[in-house]
Each structure stands twice: as structure tokens, then as C-alpha cells.
Amino acid sequence: MAARCVLQSAGTALRSVQSDLSSKGLLQRTLGLSQLTFLGSAPCRGLRQVVEKKDGKTTVIEGVIEPTSERPQPPNPTASCPIYRWNLQNKYNYTDVLLLSQFIRSDGGMLPRRITGLCAQEHTKIAVCVQMAHRAGELDHPRNKYCLLRCYRYLTRYSVNSVKPIYKTGLKWCKKRMTVGHPALKNNIRYSPKPLYIKH
Amino acid sequence: MSSFSRSAQQWATFARSWLLIDARMQPPGKIASVCSVRLQGKHKPIYHPLSDIGDHVVVMNTRHIAFSGNKWEQKVYSSHTGYPGSFKQLTAAQMHQKDPTAIIKLAVYGMLPKNLTRRTMMQRLQLFPDDLLPDDILRNLTEELPQPREIPRKLSEYTQEERDAFPMLWTPG
């Protein structure tokens, strides 16, 4: 038991050396409304209790892992990316706020890929969904002032200030279309026979 | 219903009903297509383009419509009165600020059949920017139509238990 603790602590020490942020620093930095809840209910990696034992001249300081509460296991634990571990590959959208809020910082920005462990494609998809959710006003931290102007929107691909009006739409064969949604989500599961309608 | 008397059956088929639709967080195009179907009377099995059997439609909360994509900035409404120098082009956001009911009105106008009955159907469409409706219209309303788009829940609308029940996908470290 003690040997396993020592090995685990050595492993984590190695990993913390490799990554730029230590886990403690990350936890302290990412304390936001959504993150505080998971810290209380489901501890991330097993909180350790520092136990000091003195046997004469030798003192042994070890971190004893506290017993963690029962957490639901992912259906595919061998995959490297968390989305593939839980088999959510093509199933999420900008509306799944509970999923997206796990990958954002307290100020609304995305967490880096090396911290979350996402693969490149899923990281871009999640980033796109987070952007769309911010512009739709679904996440807690509003990043656009257009909610005040009461111009509600959803599935916005481009930033609101960067888009120019289409004064001349053109003829039918060369029409300038207004884009809705993002092509990164084109592989999402659809339960209707119609394909994803991106060019409105 | 077959159990109705003849006069009651006649009244039930040919009456012009008042329908309500809430446009909060809905795409205006979908609202307009639902309105145009009801205004023409195409939802009735006794439809004929010459018989004037459309219903009245009342749309509330037109100020709170939600365009998909970047249409607030990209969609342009153009008008020309015929006089030189009077070509006006307004983006959807500017139009909405000037008149909160204009977007849905123009959308419905474009979806109705392009004949003389269009003007009478537009007179039967009532648009209100907020949910404050006049008393006489409230008294006439019979049915509320379902909203075309399902409004997604915000993060603040989830309870703490639901947030805790959702599993953690990844752990740091």
C-alpha cells in the first residue's frame, strides 16, 4: 500500500515536472462557479492526506490517498481522448452546456489541449461549440454586448463585430450565402434524412 | 364531430379562429412560414384559394426573435420608393431597432401568395413586440400554436443536482 503510494506520488511528480502547470496550481487557477461544484462533489484524482510518521531517527512523509466516492466509469476507458472514452464523438452540439462547461476556464476561455487531453479534432469542435454557446448567451459569462441590444442569436460562426452586411447577394447561380453553424460539426449524428443546412 | 347538430358542425368548419404564437427566441422565418400557412387556410381540409377561409394570427414577443448565424449583420433589407436617390439598405439589426415587428411582417408578406388576397391576409396578422396584448384580442384568442424551435437551456438554468449528476469527462494531472 505504502509502496504503491510512493510509486504513484513519484509518477505524479514526474508528470508535474513535464507539464508546465502543477495540478494544484491548475485547480487554484480554474476555480470558477462550474469548477467549484465538481471539486466538492467528485474529487479529481484522489485528494491525498499528508501523513508524517517518525520511527526513531527516520521520518516518513507520505501522501495517503483518501477513499474517493463512487464515480461513473467511462464505457471505453482505453481511449486517449475523453470524448472517445465516453463515446460522445459526433453527438454533442452547442446546446450541451454541461459538457462544454467542463472544458472552459472561469473567464470563459478554452483550456489548453495538453491539460484536458483532447485530440486535435475534438478540441477544435469543442472550441467551436463553446464560441457558439457564448454568442447564444447560454454560458454564464457573456462575451458579447448584443444581449443588451436584444439581438438574440444562435449557431453564429463568425464574431459579431467582424461580419459585413451583404449588400449585393448576386444571382441564383452565384449567390452570396449567409452561413449558419460550422462545418466542423458536419459529421454529427442526424436523425432526419435532410443533410446539415449550413448555407442559408 | 359527427355528434354535433348541423348548424354547430357548419359553424365549427367555417369559423375564423384567432391563433396565438410566441416568437421569443424563435427564428423569424419559421414563425413566418407557420403564420402564412394559417393565414391562407392551408391547414384546413376545406381549403380553396378563392374561398377566404384563413384564420387570424397574433404574434407576440417579436422584439425577442433570434436569427441563426450572423444574419443580424449580414441580412440586408432594401427598398426604393422610385424617386432618384431613395435607395435604402438596412441591415436586419438596424431594421429591428427602428421597428421590432418589421422583420416578421416582411417575412410573412413574402411567403403569402402574390395576389390580391395577400393584403387582406396581412390585415388579419397582428404583430406585437412584447407580450402585452390588448384586451379585445386576448378575448378572441382560441388556440396557441407550438413554437417551431426548442429553446436550449442556459447553464444558469440547470440545478445543482443536475450539474453534479453529469459525470466528469477528464481529470487534471
mmCIF file of C-alpha atoms in Angstrom:
data_model
loop_
_atom_site.group_PDB
_atom_site.id
_atom_site.type_symbol
_atom_site.label_atom_id
_atom_site.label_comp_id
_atom_site.label_asym_id
_atom_site.label_seq_id
_atom_site.Cartn_x
_atom_site.Cartn_y
_atom_site.Cartn_z
ATOM 1 C CA MET A 1 0.000 0.000 0.000
ATOM 2 C CA ALA A 2 2.778 2.383 1.009
ATOM 3 C CA ALA A 3 4.911 1.274 -1.948
ATOM 4 C CA ARG A 4 2.011 1.925 -4.332
ATOM 5 C CA CYS A 5 1.543 5.372 -2.804
ATOM 6 C CA VAL A 6 5.243 6.132 -3.227
ATOM 7 C CA LEU A 7 5.194 4.928 -6.847
ATOM 8 C CA GLN A 8 2.059 6.947 -7.601
ATOM 9 C CA SER A 9 3.485 10.046 -5.978
ATOM 10 C CA ALA A 10 6.708 9.569 -7.972
ATOM 11 C CA GLY A 11 4.690 9.187 -11.158
ATOM 12 C CA THR A 12 2.690 12.303 -10.463
ATOM 13 C CA ALA A 13 5.844 14.205 -9.587
ATOM 14 C CA LEU A 14 7.335 13.223 -12.965
ATOM 15 C CA ARG A 15 4.139 14.264 -14.765
ATOM 16 C CA SER A 16 4.042 17.583 -12.934
ATOM 17 C CA VAL A 17 7.653 18.230 -13.953
ATOM 18 C CA GLN A 18 6.774 17.518 -17.564
ATOM 19 C CA SER A 19 3.682 19.737 -17.634
ATOM 20 C CA ASP A 20 4.206 23.413 -17.072
ATOM 21 C CA LEU A 21 1.411 23.806 -14.552
ATOM 22 C CA SER A 22 1.239 21.684 -11.443
ATOM 23 C CA SER A 23 -2.132 20.154 -10.670
ATOM 24 C CA LYS A 24 -2.525 22.257 -7.533
ATOM 25 C CA GLY A 25 -1.842 25.455 -9.448
ATOM 26 C CA LEU A 26 -4.335 24.449 -12.134
ATOM 27 C CA LEU A 27 -7.010 23.731 -9.541
ATOM 28 C CA GLN A 28 -6.422 27.055 -7.844
ATOM 29 C CA ARG A 29 -6.445 28.848 -11.165
ATOM 30 C CA THR A 30 -9.523 27.191 -12.549
ATOM 31 C CA LEU A 31 -11.742 27.859 -9.562
ATOM 32 C CA GLY A 32 -14.871 29.196 -11.154
ATOM 33 C CA LEU A 33 -18.551 28.623 -10.483
ATOM 34 C CA SER A 34 -18.734 25.484 -12.638
ATOM 35 C CA GLN A 35 -15.456 24.027 -11.362
ATOM 36 C CA LEU A 36 -16.138 24.607 -7.662
ATOM 37 C CA THR A 37 -19.092 22.241 -7.837
ATOM 38 C CA PHE A 38 -17.074 19.316 -9.177
ATOM 39 C CA LEU A 39 -14.365 19.823 -6.616
ATOM 40 C CA GLY A 40 -16.847 19.410 -3.832
ATOM 41 C CA SER A 41 -18.823 16.507 -5.227
ATOM 42 C CA ALA A 42 -16.343 14.430 -7.285
ATOM 43 C CA PRO A 43 -12.640 14.934 -6.378
ATOM 44 C CA CYS A 44 -10.440 14.909 -9.458
ATOM 45 C CA ARG A 45 -7.672 12.451 -8.741
ATOM 46 C CA GLY A 46 -7.999 11.407 -5.143
ATOM 47 C CA LEU A 47 -7.168 14.017 -2.562
ATOM 48 C CA ARG A 48 -4.187 12.969 -0.524
ATOM 49 C CA GLN A 49 -3.672 13.369 3.172
ATOM 50 C CA VAL A 50 -0.116 14.182 4.210
ATOM 51 C CA VAL A 51 0.842 11.731 6.977
ATOM 52 C CA GLU A 52 4.086 12.095 8.911
ATOM 53 C CA LYS A 53 5.469 9.018 10.695
ATOM 54 C CA LYS A 54 8.514 9.104 12.953
ATOM 55 C CA ASP A 55 10.411 5.838 13.602
ATOM 56 C CA GLY A 56 13.236 6.939 15.829
ATOM 57 C CA LYS A 57 15.622 8.885 13.570
ATOM 58 C CA THR A 58 13.749 8.312 10.279
ATOM 59 C CA THR A 59 10.653 10.334 9.414
ATOM 60 C CA VAL A 60 8.423 9.093 6.612
ATOM 61 C CA ILE A 61 6.182 11.719 4.987
ATOM 62 C CA GLU A 62 3.743 10.117 2.615
ATOM 63 C CA GLY A 63 0.559 11.152 0.905
ATOM 64 C CA VAL A 64 -2.172 8.673 1.713
ATOM 65 C CA ILE A 65 -4.925 8.643 -0.883
ATOM 66 C CA GLU A 66 -8.290 9.328 0.718
ATOM 67 C CA PRO A 67 -11.079 6.925 -0.328
ATOM 68 C CA THR A 68 -12.876 8.514 -3.257
ATOM 69 C CA SER A 69 -16.647 8.443 -3.761
ATOM 70 C CA GLU A 70 -18.139 6.219 -6.457
ATOM 71 C CA ARG A 71 -17.713 7.836 -9.875
ATOM 72 C CA PRO A 72 -19.358 6.548 -13.072
ATOM 73 C CA GLN A 73 -16.816 4.717 -15.242
ATOM 74 C CA PRO A 74 -16.362 5.645 -18.920
ATOM 75 C CA PRO A 75 -17.628 2.925 -21.306
ATOM 76 C CA ASN A 76 -14.374 2.968 -23.306
ATOM 77 C CA PRO A 77 -11.541 3.572 -20.800
ATOM 78 C CA THR A 78 -8.670 2.673 -23.156
ATOM 79 C CA ALA A 79 -9.092 5.664 -25.483
ATOM 80 C CA SER A 80 -6.771 8.645 -25.164
ATOM 81 C CA CYS A 81 -9.301 11.440 -25.766
ATOM 82 C CA PRO A 82 -12.024 11.982 -23.093
ATOM 83 C CA ILE A 83 -14.713 12.342 -25.758
ATOM 84 C CA TYR A 84 -13.830 8.946 -27.244
ATOM 85 C CA ARG A 85 -13.648 7.458 -23.760
ATOM 86 C CA TRP A 86 -17.288 8.351 -23.175
ATOM 87 C CA ASN A 87 -18.363 7.603 -26.808
ATOM 88 C CA LEU A 88 -19.607 11.150 -27.442
ATOM 89 C CA GLN A 89 -17.757 11.562 -30.770
ATOM 90 C CA ASN A 90 -20.464 13.002 -33.038
ATOM 91 C CA LYS A 91 -23.199 13.514 -30.505
ATOM 92 C CA TYR A 92 -22.687 16.915 -28.897
ATOM 93 C CA ASN A 93 -23.732 20.376 -30.016
ATOM 94 C CA TYR A 94 -23.593 23.998 -28.864
ATOM 95 C CA THR A 95 -26.645 23.315 -26.642
ATOM 96 C CA ASP A 96 -24.857 20.728 -24.432
ATOM 97 C CA VAL A 97 -23.692 23.303 -21.942
ATOM 98 C CA LEU A 98 -22.939 20.842 -19.121
ATOM 99 C CA LEU A 99 -20.382 19.133 -21.383
ATOM 100 C CA LEU A 100 -18.847 22.331 -22.723
ATOM 101 C CA SER A 101 -18.520 23.949 -19.292
ATOM 102 C CA GLN A 102 -16.042 21.212 -18.285
ATOM 103 C CA PHE A 103 -13.529 22.439 -20.866
ATOM 104 C CA ILE A 104 -13.647 26.194 -20.221
ATOM 105 C CA ARG A 105 -11.793 28.451 -17.793
ATOM 106 C CA SER A 106 -13.584 30.629 -15.261
ATOM 107 C CA ASP A 107 -13.424 33.651 -17.580
ATOM 108 C CA GLY A 108 -14.903 31.697 -20.492
ATOM 109 C CA GLY A 109 -11.790 30.810 -22.494
ATOM 110 C CA MET A 110 -10.855 27.276 -23.570
ATOM 111 C CA LEU A 111 -8.449 25.151 -21.553
ATOM 112 C CA PRO A 112 -5.290 24.060 -23.413
ATOM 113 C CA ARG A 113 -5.233 20.668 -25.120
ATOM 114 C CA ARG A 114 -2.314 19.315 -23.127
ATOM 115 C CA ILE A 115 -4.295 19.833 -19.911
ATOM 116 C CA THR A 116 -7.616 18.368 -20.979
ATOM 117 C CA GLY A 117 -6.133 15.547 -23.066
ATOM 118 C CA LEU A 118 -8.422 16.074 -26.050
ATOM 119 C CA CYS A 119 -7.358 15.065 -29.529
ATOM 120 C CA ALA A 120 -6.902 17.860 -32.084
ATOM 121 C CA GLN A 121 -10.189 17.441 -33.997
ATOM 122 C CA GLU A 122 -12.337 17.199 -30.863
ATOM 123 C CA HIS A 123 -10.542 20.198 -29.345
ATOM 124 C CA THR A 124 -11.426 22.341 -32.367
ATOM 125 C CA LYS A 125 -15.014 21.051 -32.338
ATOM 126 C CA ILE A 126 -15.402 21.846 -28.641
ATOM 127 C CA ALA A 127 -13.826 25.284 -29.182
ATOM 128 C CA VAL A 128 -16.296 26.000 -31.990
ATOM 129 C CA CYS A 129 -19.253 24.852 -29.854
ATOM 130 C CA VAL A 130 -18.044 26.972 -26.911
ATOM 131 C CA GLN A 131 -17.815 30.033 -29.185
ATOM 132 C CA MET A 132 -21.342 29.455 -30.476
ATOM 133 C CA ALA A 133 -22.668 28.914 -26.945
ATOM 134 C CA HIS A 134 -21.055 32.187 -25.782
ATOM 135 C CA ARG A 135 -22.630 34.116 -28.636
ATOM 136 C CA ALA A 136 -26.006 32.473 -27.956
ATOM 137 C CA GLY A 137 -25.737 33.640 -24.349
ATOM 138 C CA GLU A 138 -26.003 30.150 -22.868
ATOM 139 C CA LEU A 139 -22.870 30.153 -20.754
ATOM 140 C CA ASP A 140 -22.635 32.281 -17.635
ATOM 141 C CA HIS A 141 -20.060 34.785 -18.826
ATOM 142 C CA PRO A 142 -21.464 36.948 -21.605
ATOM 143 C CA ARG A 143 -18.756 37.865 -24.071
ATOM 144 C CA ASN A 144 -20.902 39.968 -26.383
ATOM 145 C CA LYS A 145 -22.873 43.086 -25.602
ATOM 146 C CA TYR A 146 -25.548 42.159 -28.127
ATOM 147 C CA CYS A 147 -27.664 40.583 -25.422
ATOM 148 C CA LEU A 148 -28.277 44.163 -24.247
ATOM 149 C CA LEU A 149 -29.434 45.194 -27.719
ATOM 150 C CA ARG A 150 -31.799 42.200 -27.575
ATOM 151 C CA CYS A 151 -30.491 40.708 -30.832
ATOM 152 C CA TYR A 152 -30.656 37.087 -29.783
ATOM 153 C CA ARG A 153 -28.785 34.661 -31.964
ATOM 154 C CA TYR A 154 -27.733 31.011 -32.182
ATOM 155 C CA LEU A 155 -25.346 28.973 -34.364
ATOM 156 C CA THR A 156 -23.228 32.067 -35.101
ATOM 157 C CA ARG A 157 -19.962 31.083 -36.774
ATOM 158 C CA TYR A 158 -18.254 34.454 -37.081
ATOM 159 C CA SER A 159 -17.601 37.139 -34.492
ATOM 160 C CA VAL A 160 -20.353 39.717 -34.388
ATOM 161 C CA ASN A 161 -18.142 42.761 -34.979
ATOM 162 C CA SER A 162 -16.227 41.235 -37.864
ATOM 163 C CA VAL A 163 -19.104 40.473 -40.247
ATOM 164 C CA LYS A 164 -20.069 42.899 -43.008
ATOM 165 C CA PRO A 165 -23.586 43.222 -44.464
ATOM 166 C CA ILE A 166 -24.223 41.515 -47.807
ATOM 167 C CA TYR A 167 -25.430 44.490 -49.842
ATOM 168 C CA LYS A 168 -25.480 42.604 -53.171
ATOM 169 C CA THR A 169 -26.423 38.956 -52.818
ATOM 170 C CA GLY A 170 -25.857 38.130 -56.506
ATOM 171 C CA LEU A 171 -27.724 35.945 -58.967
ATOM 172 C CA LYS A 172 -29.069 32.499 -58.143
ATOM 173 C CA TRP A 173 -26.058 30.586 -59.513
ATOM 174 C CA CYS A 174 -23.526 32.756 -57.651
ATOM 175 C CA LYS A 175 -25.450 33.837 -54.563
ATOM 176 C CA LYS A 176 -23.517 35.012 -51.511
ATOM 177 C CA ARG A 177 -24.998 32.834 -48.796
ATOM 178 C CA MET A 178 -25.230 33.600 -45.102
ATOM 179 C CA THR A 179 -23.515 30.783 -43.210
ATOM 180 C CA VAL A 180 -25.095 29.145 -40.187
ATOM 181 C CA GLY A 181 -23.305 26.718 -37.874
ATOM 182 C CA HIS A 182 -19.841 25.328 -38.538
ATOM 183 C CA PRO A 183 -18.594 22.660 -40.977
ATOM 184 C CA ALA A 184 -16.583 21.025 -38.169
ATOM 185 C CA LEU A 185 -19.900 19.650 -36.877
ATOM 186 C CA LYS A 186 -20.977 18.208 -40.225
ATOM 187 C CA ASN A 187 -20.401 14.642 -39.039
ATOM 188 C CA ASN A 188 -22.814 14.954 -36.122
ATOM 189 C CA ILE A 189 -25.500 12.296 -35.908
ATOM 190 C CA ARG A 190 -28.730 13.456 -37.531
ATOM 191 C CA TYR A 191 -31.987 11.612 -37.012
ATOM 192 C CA SER A 192 -33.700 13.237 -40.004
ATOM 193 C CA PRO A 193 -32.965 12.363 -43.670
ATOM 194 C CA LYS A 194 -32.137 16.000 -44.526
ATOM 195 C CA PRO A 195 -28.415 16.913 -44.512
ATOM 196 C CA LEU A 196 -26.969 19.686 -42.365
ATOM 197 C CA TYR A 197 -28.062 23.029 -43.829
ATOM 198 C CA ILE A 198 -25.109 25.392 -43.480
ATOM 199 C CA LYS A 199 -25.509 27.873 -46.358
ATOM 200 C CA HIS A 200 -28.751 29.752 -45.796
ATOM 201 C CA MET B 1 -67.648 15.869 -34.759
ATOM 202 C CA SER B 2 -70.449 13.713 -36.119
ATOM 203 C CA SER B 3 -72.420 14.120 -32.876
ATOM 204 C CA PHE B 4 -72.810 17.892 -33.483
ATOM 205 C CA SER B 5 -76.012 19.320 -34.886
ATOM 206 C CA ARG B 6 -75.887 20.582 -38.459
ATOM 207 C CA SER B 7 -75.593 24.233 -37.519
ATOM 208 C CA ALA B 8 -72.878 23.530 -34.943
ATOM 209 C CA GLN B 9 -70.926 21.454 -37.495
ATOM 210 C CA GLN B 10 -71.263 24.255 -40.076
ATOM 211 C CA TRP B 11 -70.048 26.798 -37.536
ATOM 212 C CA ALA B 12 -67.102 24.621 -36.461
ATOM 213 C CA THR B 13 -65.843 24.112 -40.041
ATOM 214 C CA PHE B 14 -66.236 27.646 -41.373
ATOM 215 C CA ALA B 15 -65.428 29.788 -38.318
ATOM 216 C CA ARG B 16 -62.403 32.078 -38.499
ATOM 217 C CA SER B 17 -60.387 31.383 -35.346
ATOM 218 C CA TRP B 18 -57.773 33.513 -33.630
ATOM 219 C CA LEU B 19 -54.412 31.806 -33.125
ATOM 220 C CA LEU B 20 -51.539 32.949 -30.906
ATOM 221 C CA ILE B 21 -47.841 32.265 -31.414
ATOM 222 C CA ASP B 22 -44.954 33.300 -29.148
ATOM 223 C CA ALA B 23 -41.876 34.347 -31.122
ATOM 224 C CA ARG B 24 -39.452 34.507 -28.184
ATOM 225 C CA MET B 25 -36.020 33.062 -29.185
ATOM 226 C CA GLN B 26 -37.501 31.712 -32.435
ATOM 227 C CA PRO B 27 -36.151 32.135 -35.975
ATOM 228 C CA PRO B 28 -38.424 34.675 -37.736
ATOM 229 C CA GLY B 29 -38.513 32.671 -40.985
ATOM 230 C CA LYS B 30 -40.008 29.620 -39.308
ATOM 231 C CA ILE B 31 -42.562 31.783 -37.465
ATOM 232 C CA ALA B 32 -43.477 33.439 -40.742
ATOM 233 C CA SER B 33 -43.997 30.127 -42.565
ATOM 234 C CA VAL B 34 -46.324 28.892 -39.796
ATOM 235 C CA CYS B 35 -48.237 32.206 -39.922
ATOM 236 C CA SER B 36 -48.584 32.154 -43.710
ATOM 237 C CA VAL B 37 -49.955 28.587 -43.673
ATOM 238 C CA ARG B 38 -52.609 29.575 -41.121
ATOM 239 C CA LEU B 39 -53.460 32.886 -42.819
ATOM 240 C CA GLN B 40 -54.124 31.210 -46.150
ATOM 241 C CA GLY B 41 -56.203 28.467 -44.518
ATOM 242 C CA LYS B 42 -53.991 25.678 -45.859
ATOM 243 C CA HIS B 43 -54.248 23.844 -42.542
ATOM 244 C CA LYS B 44 -57.958 23.221 -43.183
ATOM 245 C CA PRO B 45 -59.238 20.325 -45.353
ATOM 246 C CA ILE B 46 -61.813 22.695 -46.929
ATOM 247 C CA TYR B 47 -59.073 24.929 -48.398
ATOM 248 C CA HIS B 48 -59.576 26.647 -51.720
ATOM 249 C CA PRO B 49 -57.518 29.654 -52.861
ATOM 250 C CA LEU B 50 -60.650 31.651 -53.747
ATOM 251 C CA SER B 51 -62.638 30.958 -50.569
ATOM 252 C CA ASP B 52 -61.487 33.335 -47.871
ATOM 253 C CA ILE B 53 -61.022 30.828 -45.017
ATOM 254 C CA GLY B 54 -57.787 31.913 -43.393
ATOM 255 C CA ASP B 55 -57.559 32.451 -39.655
ATOM 256 C CA HIS B 56 -56.344 35.426 -37.658
ATOM 257 C CA VAL B 57 -52.818 35.039 -36.303
ATOM 258 C CA VAL B 58 -51.418 37.058 -33.393
ATOM 259 C CA VAL B 59 -47.625 37.017 -32.922
ATOM 260 C CA MET B 60 -46.242 38.279 -29.625
ATOM 261 C CA ASN B 61 -42.679 38.978 -28.445
ATOM 262 C CA THR B 62 -41.490 39.864 -31.952
ATOM 263 C CA ARG B 63 -38.825 42.007 -30.303
ATOM 264 C CA HIS B 64 -37.172 38.837 -28.958
ATOM 265 C CA ILE B 65 -36.707 36.860 -32.143
ATOM 266 C CA ALA B 66 -33.408 35.018 -32.650
ATOM 267 C CA PHE B 67 -31.740 34.830 -36.043
ATOM 268 C CA SER B 68 -29.465 31.846 -36.699
ATOM 269 C CA GLY B 69 -25.937 32.521 -37.902
ATOM 270 C CA ASN B 70 -24.732 36.079 -38.432
ATOM 271 C CA LYS B 71 -27.926 37.213 -40.152
ATOM 272 C CA TRP B 72 -28.375 40.207 -37.839
ATOM 273 C CA GLU B 73 -25.305 41.722 -39.506
ATOM 274 C CA GLN B 74 -25.403 40.085 -42.941
ATOM 275 C CA LYS B 75 -29.089 40.174 -43.938
ATOM 276 C CA VAL B 76 -29.941 43.407 -45.763
ATOM 277 C CA TYR B 77 -33.436 44.757 -46.397
ATOM 278 C CA SER B 78 -33.542 47.049 -49.436
ATOM 279 C CA SER B 79 -36.281 49.438 -50.500
ATOM 280 C CA HIS B 80 -36.715 52.015 -53.276
ATOM 281 C CA THR B 81 -39.589 54.457 -53.482
ATOM 282 C CA GLY B 82 -38.985 55.132 -57.193
ATOM 283 C CA TYR B 83 -37.568 58.620 -56.740
ATOM 284 C CA PRO B 84 -33.873 59.087 -57.561
ATOM 285 C CA GLY B 85 -31.549 58.802 -54.575
ATOM 286 C CA SER B 86 -34.051 56.934 -52.383
ATOM 287 C CA PHE B 87 -32.451 53.510 -52.399
ATOM 288 C CA LYS B 88 -32.255 52.478 -48.755
ATOM 289 C CA GLN B 89 -30.443 49.425 -47.490
ATOM 290 C CA LEU B 90 -30.772 48.489 -43.840
ATOM 291 C CA THR B 91 -29.245 45.542 -42.015
ATOM 292 C CA ALA B 92 -31.596 43.336 -40.033
ATOM 293 C CA ALA B 93 -30.254 44.770 -36.757
ATOM 294 C CA GLN B 94 -30.953 48.379 -37.838
ATOM 295 C CA MET B 95 -34.395 47.411 -39.143
ATOM 296 C CA HIS B 96 -35.226 45.674 -35.867
ATOM 297 C CA GLN B 97 -34.211 48.699 -33.857
ATOM 298 C CA LYS B 98 -36.349 51.021 -35.995
ATOM 299 C CA ASP B 99 -39.408 48.754 -35.890
ATOM 300 C CA PRO B 100 -39.405 45.488 -33.904
ATOM 301 C CA THR B 101 -42.290 43.994 -35.899
ATOM 302 C CA ALA B 102 -40.944 44.775 -39.380
ATOM 303 C CA ILE B 103 -38.837 41.646 -39.854
ATOM 304 C CA ILE B 104 -41.658 39.177 -39.280
ATOM 305 C CA LYS B 105 -44.074 41.376 -41.259
ATOM 306 C CA LEU B 106 -41.817 41.383 -44.319
ATOM 307 C CA ALA B 107 -41.155 37.661 -43.985
ATOM 308 C CA VAL B 108 -44.877 36.806 -43.881
ATOM 309 C CA TYR B 109 -45.602 39.229 -46.754
ATOM 310 C CA GLY B 110 -43.039 37.399 -48.893
ATOM 311 C CA MET B 111 -44.451 33.967 -48.060
ATOM 312 C CA LEU B 112 -48.095 34.689 -48.873
ATOM 313 C CA PRO B 113 -49.390 34.118 -52.439
ATOM 314 C CA LYS B 114 -48.710 37.130 -54.643
ATOM 315 C CA ASN B 115 -52.303 38.056 -55.441
ATOM 316 C CA LEU B 116 -54.976 40.459 -54.251
ATOM 317 C CA THR B 117 -55.891 38.319 -51.250
ATOM 318 C CA ARG B 118 -52.430 38.962 -49.766
ATOM 319 C CA ARG B 119 -53.380 42.393 -48.413
ATOM 320 C CA THR B 120 -56.481 41.054 -46.635
ATOM 321 C CA MET B 121 -54.416 38.236 -45.115
ATOM 322 C CA MET B 122 -51.835 40.751 -43.885
ATOM 323 C CA GLN B 123 -54.629 42.717 -42.224
ATOM 324 C CA ARG B 124 -55.545 39.553 -40.321
ATOM 325 C CA LEU B 125 -51.977 39.233 -38.997
ATOM 326 C CA GLN B 126 -51.420 41.090 -35.713
ATOM 327 C CA LEU B 127 -47.866 41.652 -34.508
ATOM 328 C CA PHE B 128 -46.893 42.798 -31.024
ATOM 329 C CA PRO B 129 -43.299 43.494 -29.958
ATOM 330 C CA ASP B 130 -43.857 42.407 -26.325
ATOM 331 C CA ASP B 131 -46.287 40.090 -24.584
ATOM 332 C CA LEU B 132 -48.636 42.952 -23.780
ATOM 333 C CA LEU B 133 -51.766 42.300 -25.843
ATOM 334 C CA PRO B 134 -54.895 44.463 -25.960
ATOM 335 C CA ASP B 135 -57.958 43.143 -24.142
ATOM 336 C CA ASP B 136 -60.207 42.654 -27.166
ATOM 337 C CA ILE B 137 -57.598 40.496 -28.915
ATOM 338 C CA LEU B 138 -56.961 38.494 -25.732
ATOM 339 C CA ARG B 139 -60.663 37.735 -25.532
ATOM 340 C CA ASN B 140 -60.741 36.476 -29.117
ATOM 341 C CA LEU B 141 -57.807 34.074 -28.863
ATOM 342 C CA THR B 142 -58.691 30.380 -29.043
ATOM 343 C CA GLU B 143 -55.525 28.369 -29.603
ATOM 344 C CA GLU B 144 -51.792 28.698 -29.056
ATOM 345 C CA LEU B 145 -49.529 27.235 -31.726
ATOM 346 C CA PRO B 146 -46.398 25.303 -30.667
ATOM 347 C CA GLN B 147 -43.047 27.025 -31.107
ATOM 348 C CA PRO B 148 -41.009 25.755 -34.085
ATOM 349 C CA ARG B 149 -37.645 25.807 -32.312
ATOM 350 C CA GLU B 150 -36.852 24.166 -28.991
ATOM 351 C CA ILE B 151 -35.185 26.801 -26.782
ATOM 352 C CA PRO B 152 -31.943 25.336 -25.326
ATOM 353 C CA ARG B 153 -31.376 25.618 -21.581
ATOM 354 C CA LYS B 154 -28.758 28.013 -20.278
ATOM 355 C CA LEU B 155 -26.092 26.882 -17.852
ATOM 356 C CA SER B 156 -27.677 29.002 -15.103
ATOM 357 C CA GLU B 157 -30.995 27.181 -15.574
ATOM 358 C CA TYR B 158 -29.573 23.804 -14.612
ATOM 359 C CA THR B 159 -29.997 22.869 -10.951
ATOM 360 C CA GLN B 160 -27.039 21.923 -8.782
ATOM 361 C CA GLU B 161 -28.183 18.255 -8.684
ATOM 362 C CA GLU B 162 -28.230 18.055 -12.480
ATOM 363 C CA ARG B 163 -24.745 19.554 -12.661
ATOM 364 C CA ASP B 164 -23.467 17.072 -10.084
ATOM 365 C CA ALA B 165 -25.154 14.141 -11.813
ATOM 366 C CA PHE B 166 -23.290 14.895 -15.055
ATOM 367 C CA PRO B 167 -20.050 12.833 -14.984
ATOM 368 C CA MET B 168 -16.590 14.387 -15.169
ATOM 369 C CA LEU B 169 -15.091 13.644 -18.555
ATOM 370 C CA TRP B 170 -11.451 14.317 -17.678
ATOM 371 C CA THR B 171 -9.343 14.837 -14.582
ATOM 372 C CA PRO B 172 -6.346 17.165 -14.375
ATOM 373 C CA GLY B 173 -2.997 15.572 -13.828
#
